[in-house]
Short mmCIF file of C-alpha atoms in Angstrom, two decimals:
data_model
loop_
_atom_site.label_atom_id
_atom_site.label_comp_id
_atom_site.label_asym_id
_atom_site.label_seq_id
_atom_site.Cartn_x
_atom_site.Cartn_y
_atom_site.Cartn_z
CA MET T 1 -6.63 -0.38 20.19
CA PHE T 2 -2.91 -0.05 19.43
CA GLN T 3 -2.08 3.44 18.16
CA LEU T 4 0.76 4.54 15.91
CA GLU T 5 2.84 7.51 16.99
CA ASN T 6 2.33 10.60 14.80
CA LEU T 7 -0.16 8.77 12.56
CA ALA T 8 -2.73 11.58 12.67
CA ALA T 9 -0.07 14.21 11.97
CA PHE T 10 1.28 12.33 8.96
CA GLN T 11 -2.25 11.62 7.70
CA GLN T 12 -2.97 15.34 7.84
CA ARG T 13 0.33 16.16 6.13
CA ILE T 14 -0.22 13.82 3.18
CA ASP T 15 -3.89 14.77 2.81
CA GLN T 16 -2.96 18.46 2.57
CA PHE T 17 -0.27 17.66 -0.01
CA LEU T 18 -2.67 15.52 -2.08
CA LYS T 19 -5.42 18.16 -1.96
CA GLN T 20 -2.95 20.76 -3.18
CA LYS T 21 -1.80 18.53 -6.04
CA LEU T 22 -5.40 17.97 -7.11
CA ALA T 23 -6.09 21.70 -6.88
CA ASP T 24 -3.08 22.39 -9.12
CA ILE T 25 -4.11 20.17 -12.02
CA ALA T 26 -5.96 21.53 -15.05
CA ILE T 27 -8.70 19.18 -16.19
CA ASN T 28 -11.48 19.58 -18.75
CA ASP T 29 -13.92 17.02 -17.35
CA GLN T 30 -15.35 17.84 -13.92
CA ARG T 31 -16.84 14.36 -13.51
CA LEU T 32 -13.43 12.76 -14.00
CA PHE T 33 -11.89 15.19 -11.51
CA ASP T 34 -14.63 14.44 -8.97
CA ALA T 35 -14.05 10.69 -9.34
CA MET T 36 -10.29 11.12 -8.93
CA SER T 37 -10.83 13.18 -5.78
CA TYR T 38 -13.37 10.69 -4.46
CA GLY T 39 -11.05 7.74 -4.99
CA LEU T 40 -8.02 9.50 -3.53
CA LEU T 41 -9.39 11.45 -0.59
CA ILE T 42 -12.35 9.55 0.85
CA GLY T 43 -11.05 7.74 3.92
CA GLY T 44 -8.05 5.45 4.08
CA LYS T 45 -5.43 4.86 6.76
CA ARG T 46 -2.53 6.22 4.65
CA MET T 47 -0.31 3.33 5.70
CA ARG T 48 2.10 3.62 2.78
CA PRO T 49 2.71 7.35 3.30
CA TYR T 50 3.10 6.69 7.03
CA LEU T 51 5.76 4.06 6.34
CA ALA T 52 7.56 6.45 4.00
CA TYR T 53 7.57 9.25 6.58
CA VAL T 54 8.73 7.18 9.56
CA THR T 55 11.46 5.55 7.47
CA ALA T 56 12.60 9.01 6.42
CA GLU T 57 12.57 10.25 10.01
CA MET T 58 14.65 7.27 11.08
CA LEU T 59 17.19 8.07 8.36
CA GLU T 60 17.11 11.81 9.19
CA LEU T 61 15.86 12.85 5.75
CA ASP T 62 14.13 16.07 4.73
CA LEU T 63 10.40 15.31 4.90
CA ASP T 64 9.73 17.83 2.13
CA ASP T 65 11.56 15.38 -0.14
CA ILE T 66 9.32 12.55 1.07
CA ASP T 67 6.00 14.29 0.38
CA PRO T 68 6.04 13.46 -3.36
CA ILE T 69 7.01 9.85 -2.63
CA ALA T 70 4.20 9.46 -0.11
CA ALA T 71 1.74 11.11 -2.48
CA ALA T 72 2.77 8.96 -5.44
CA LEU T 73 2.41 5.79 -3.36
CA GLU T 74 -1.07 6.82 -2.25
CA CYS T 75 -2.09 7.67 -5.83
CA ILE T 76 -1.00 4.22 -6.98
CA HIS T 77 -2.77 2.56 -4.05
CA ALA T 78 -5.98 4.53 -4.69
CA TYR T 79 -5.97 3.74 -8.40
CA SER T 80 -5.51 0.05 -7.65
CA LEU T 81 -8.55 0.06 -5.36
CA LEU T 82 -10.71 1.79 -7.98
CA HIS T 83 -9.82 -0.93 -10.47
CA ASP T 84 -9.93 -3.82 -7.96
CA ASP T 85 -13.52 -2.92 -7.03
CA LEU T 86 -14.76 -3.10 -10.63
CA PRO T 87 -17.20 -5.86 -11.66
CA ALA T 88 -14.50 -7.35 -13.91
CA MET T 89 -12.28 -7.92 -10.87
CA ASP T 90 -13.50 -8.09 -7.26
CA ASP T 91 -16.97 -6.64 -7.97
CA ASP T 92 -17.31 -4.76 -4.67
CA ASP T 93 -19.96 -2.13 -3.95
CA LEU T 94 -18.52 -0.86 -0.66
CA ARG T 95 -15.09 0.56 0.17
CA ARG T 96 -14.15 2.34 3.43
CA GLY T 97 -17.83 2.39 4.37
CA GLN T 98 -18.76 4.29 1.19
CA ALA T 99 -20.00 3.37 -2.26
CA THR T 100 -17.17 2.25 -4.52
CA CYS T 101 -16.18 4.63 -7.31
CA HIS T 102 -17.94 2.75 -10.11
CA VAL T 103 -21.15 2.67 -8.04
CA LYS T 104 -20.89 6.36 -7.11
CA PHE T 105 -20.12 7.37 -10.71
CA ASP T 106 -20.01 4.63 -13.37
CA GLU T 107 -17.60 1.94 -14.56
CA ALA T 108 -16.02 3.95 -17.38
CA THR T 109 -15.41 6.94 -15.12
CA ALA T 110 -13.92 4.72 -12.41
CA ILE T 111 -11.52 3.17 -14.92
CA LEU T 112 -10.45 6.56 -16.24
CA ALA T 113 -10.10 7.99 -12.73
CA GLY T 114 -7.84 5.07 -11.82
CA ASP T 115 -5.79 5.57 -14.98
CA SER T 116 -5.47 9.27 -14.18
CA LEU T 117 -4.35 8.66 -10.59
CA GLN T 118 -1.71 6.25 -11.84
CA THR T 119 -0.23 8.82 -14.21
CA LEU T 120 -0.55 11.55 -11.55
CA ALA T 121 1.74 9.50 -9.30
CA PHE T 122 4.59 9.69 -11.80
CA GLU T 123 3.84 13.33 -12.63
CA ILE T 124 4.23 14.22 -8.95
CA ILE T 125 7.63 12.54 -8.55
CA SER T 126 9.05 13.67 -11.88
CA ASN T 127 8.05 17.33 -11.41
CA HIS T 128 8.91 17.78 -7.73
CA PRO T 129 11.80 20.16 -6.90
CA PHE T 130 13.69 17.92 -4.47
CA ASN T 131 16.00 19.61 -1.96
CA ASN T 132 18.52 16.85 -1.27
CA VAL T 133 17.88 14.24 -3.95
CA SER T 134 19.97 14.10 -7.11
CA ALA T 135 18.46 13.86 -10.59
CA LYS T 136 19.88 10.34 -10.86
CA THR T 137 18.15 9.28 -7.66
CA GLN T 138 14.92 10.94 -8.81
CA ILE T 139 14.98 8.71 -11.89
CA GLN T 140 15.69 5.68 -9.68
CA LEU T 141 12.63 6.55 -7.57
CA ILE T 142 10.49 6.53 -10.71
CA GLN T 143 11.98 3.18 -11.69
CA MET T 144 11.30 1.72 -8.23
CA LEU T 145 7.68 2.86 -8.27
CA SER T 146 7.19 1.55 -11.82
CA LYS T 147 8.45 -1.87 -10.80
CA ALA T 148 6.40 -1.99 -7.60
CA ALA T 149 3.18 -0.93 -9.33
CA GLY T 150 3.41 -2.75 -12.65
CA TYR T 151 3.69 -6.24 -14.05
CA GLN T 152 6.67 -7.05 -11.80
CA GLY T 153 4.73 -6.01 -8.72
CA MET T 154 1.16 -5.07 -7.87
CA CYS T 155 -0.45 -5.63 -11.29
CA GLY T 156 1.35 -8.92 -11.73
CA GLY T 157 0.17 -10.07 -8.32
CA GLN T 158 -3.42 -9.05 -9.08
CA ALA T 159 -3.33 -11.02 -12.33
CA MET T 160 -2.10 -14.10 -10.47
CA ASP T 161 -4.74 -13.56 -7.79
CA LEU T 162 -7.54 -13.43 -10.35
CA ALA T 163 -6.19 -16.54 -12.05
CA ALA T 164 -6.24 -18.36 -8.69
CA THR T 165 -9.95 -17.72 -8.12
CA ASP T 166 -12.21 -20.80 -7.80
CA HIS T 167 -9.37 -23.18 -6.99
CA GLN T 168 -6.79 -23.58 -4.25
CA VAL T 169 -3.15 -22.85 -5.03
CA PRO T 170 -0.04 -24.09 -3.19
CA ILE T 171 1.04 -21.95 -0.24
CA GLU T 172 4.25 -21.02 -2.08
CA GLN T 173 2.23 -19.60 -4.98
CA LEU T 174 -0.07 -17.72 -2.61
CA GLN T 175 2.98 -16.19 -0.97
CA THR T 176 4.30 -15.08 -4.36
CA ILE T 177 0.92 -13.53 -5.21
CA HIS T 178 0.92 -11.45 -2.05
CA LYS T 179 4.60 -10.49 -2.25
CA LEU T 180 3.65 -8.84 -5.53
CA LYS T 181 0.05 -7.70 -5.02
CA THR T 182 0.40 -6.20 -1.54
CA GLY T 183 4.04 -6.45 -0.53
CA ALA T 184 5.64 -4.67 -3.49
CA LEU T 185 4.05 -1.29 -2.78
CA LEU T 186 4.61 -1.56 0.98
CA GLN T 187 8.23 -2.41 0.26
CA ALA T 188 8.50 0.64 -2.01
CA ALA T 189 7.18 2.80 0.83
CA ILE T 190 10.27 1.87 2.83
CA LEU T 191 12.91 1.51 0.12
CA MET T 192 12.12 4.67 -1.87
CA PRO T 193 12.90 6.92 1.12
CA ALA T 194 15.95 4.76 1.85
CA LYS T 195 17.17 5.41 -1.71
CA CYS T 196 17.06 9.15 -0.92
CA ARG T 197 19.79 8.58 1.68
CA GLU T 198 22.45 8.29 -0.98
CA ASP T 199 25.23 7.35 1.46
CA LEU T 200 23.23 4.48 2.99
CA PRO T 201 25.37 1.31 3.30
CA GLU T 202 24.22 -1.64 1.20
CA HIS T 203 23.80 -3.91 4.24
CA THR T 204 21.45 -1.37 5.83
CA PHE T 205 19.40 -1.16 2.64
CA SER T 206 19.26 -4.97 2.58
CA GLY T 207 18.06 -5.04 6.20
CA LEU T 208 15.26 -2.63 5.36
CA GLN T 209 14.40 -4.73 2.33
CA GLU T 210 14.13 -7.87 4.46
CA PHE T 211 11.92 -6.07 6.98
CA ALA T 212 9.70 -4.74 4.20
CA GLN T 213 9.27 -8.19 2.65
CA GLN T 214 8.23 -9.80 5.93
CA ILE T 215 5.89 -7.02 7.00
CA GLY T 216 4.31 -6.90 3.54
CA LEU T 217 3.38 -10.56 3.81
CA ALA T 218 2.22 -10.15 7.41
CA TYR T 219 -0.05 -7.33 6.26
CA GLN T 220 -1.77 -9.61 3.75
CA VAL T 221 -2.04 -12.57 6.12
CA HIS T 222 -3.77 -10.29 8.62
CA ASP T 223 -6.08 -8.98 5.89
CA ASP T 224 -7.09 -12.58 5.17
CA ILE T 225 -7.69 -13.21 8.87
CA ILE T 226 -9.83 -10.14 9.55
CA ASP T 227 -11.81 -10.78 6.35
CA ILE T 228 -13.42 -13.68 8.23
CA THR T 229 -13.20 -12.44 11.83
CA SER T 230 -14.33 -8.79 11.55
CA SER T 231 -17.75 -7.36 10.74
CA GLU T 232 -18.76 -5.42 7.63
CA GLU T 233 -19.21 -2.33 9.82
CA THR T 234 -15.64 -2.63 11.11
CA LEU T 235 -14.07 -3.43 7.74
CA GLY T 236 -15.97 -0.79 5.78
CA LYS T 237 -16.60 -3.41 3.09
CA PRO T 238 -18.42 -6.76 2.94
CA ALA T 239 -16.97 -9.26 5.42
CA GLY T 240 -16.02 -12.65 4.02
CA SER T 241 -15.74 -11.28 0.49
CA ASP T 242 -12.66 -13.40 -0.28
CA VAL T 243 -14.44 -16.54 0.92
CA ASP T 244 -17.53 -15.66 -1.13
CA ALA T 245 -15.32 -15.15 -4.19
CA ASN T 246 -13.67 -18.54 -3.55
CA LYS T 247 -10.20 -17.01 -3.41
CA SER T 248 -7.12 -18.72 -2.06
CA THR T 249 -6.30 -17.22 1.34
CA TYR T 250 -4.02 -18.14 4.22
CA PRO T 251 -6.94 -19.27 6.44
CA ALA T 252 -8.33 -21.33 3.55
CA LEU T 253 -4.99 -23.11 3.06
CA LEU T 254 -3.70 -23.24 6.64
CA GLY T 255 -6.85 -22.90 8.73
CA LEU T 256 -7.44 -19.88 10.95
CA GLU T 257 -5.04 -21.06 13.65
CA GLY T 258 -2.37 -21.88 11.07
CA ALA T 259 -2.77 -18.46 9.46
CA MET T 260 -2.36 -16.78 12.85
CA LYS T 261 0.82 -18.79 13.47
CA LYS T 262 2.12 -17.76 10.03
CA GLU T 263 1.41 -14.14 10.87
CA GLN T 264 3.36 -14.39 14.12
CA GLN T 265 6.28 -16.01 12.31
CA LEU T 266 6.42 -13.17 9.78
CA PHE T 267 6.11 -10.61 12.58
CA GLN T 268 9.10 -12.08 14.42
CA GLN T 269 11.15 -12.23 11.22
CA ALA T 270 10.37 -8.56 10.59
CA LEU T 271 11.52 -7.61 14.08
CA SER T 272 14.70 -9.66 13.63
CA ALA T 273 15.47 -7.72 10.45
CA LEU T 274 15.09 -4.44 12.35
CA GLU T 275 17.60 -5.59 14.96
CA THR T 276 20.32 -5.52 12.29
CA LEU T 277 19.85 -1.79 11.64
CA PRO T 278 22.02 0.85 13.35
CA TYR T 279 19.07 3.22 13.83
CA ASN T 280 16.19 3.86 16.21
CA THR T 281 13.64 1.51 14.67
CA ARG T 282 10.89 2.03 17.27
CA ASN T 283 8.33 3.42 14.82
CA LEU T 284 8.91 0.61 12.33
CA SER T 285 8.64 -1.92 15.15
CA ASN T 286 5.41 -0.29 16.32
CA PHE T 287 4.10 -0.43 12.76
CA SER T 288 4.74 -4.18 12.75
CA THR T 289 2.67 -4.52 15.92
CA PHE T 290 -0.08 -2.34 14.48
CA ILE T 291 -0.26 -4.55 11.39
CA ILE T 292 -1.17 -7.65 13.37
CA LYS T 293 -3.49 -5.92 15.85
CA ARG T 294 -5.63 -3.78 13.54
CA ALA T 295 -9.32 -4.60 13.18
CA HIS T 296 -9.62 -3.27 9.62
#
């Protein structure tokens, strides 16, 4: 299996940071705290934090300034999964090989834990004592995360995805759904660290933005592919769940072979975007390869 350089080290770094943030909060309801911890810390590949860290390394940034960005991204991602798994949305009982939060606890607690993780994300960024990031940029980071997570990004994409259940949508609409639902937060994982490099030329920022857009879509196309080609044991959740829910997916619209061709096209476009950057992009290139080779 293709391995990412320093993945384990960055996973350990972000997990330690997240555990410390949870330990620091004062909370009156132990059950809510337990559900927050369960949703945030049980498993997960930490892909968004990894992207943030390797982008920061490429741009020679202080990783202590990236910890709150990585943590906020993971809090948003975790909250979205807690809500996605609810009966009102995807109605899943299994996540990362474990019972979903609403099954482990209850629906109300899962909703409140998700709400709390969302607000914790912004608390982390707004309260962090950055070393080399101005107050203006700190506000811009909050704005970028708000846009990526909210109605202009992840939540908007999820709403469109739910509305597209039980009928096929045009490929252009499916692409828009996934640019928002999955791509927006992955893009933020690259562009938020880039924003911390305050002297970064606009054309370099644009190149990173293009890469992030292509790899975000490739990530979702591959998710659609492995949903029907991998086992429940490998995925850590029910295989074929999107098919069972009658959702529009790339294999459903293009066929499996067509979806794989689409994935390769996006992969090549992502690599082409990296070629425009005056940096060592090896880790971002390797991430692109990992995206289309992962089994779960």
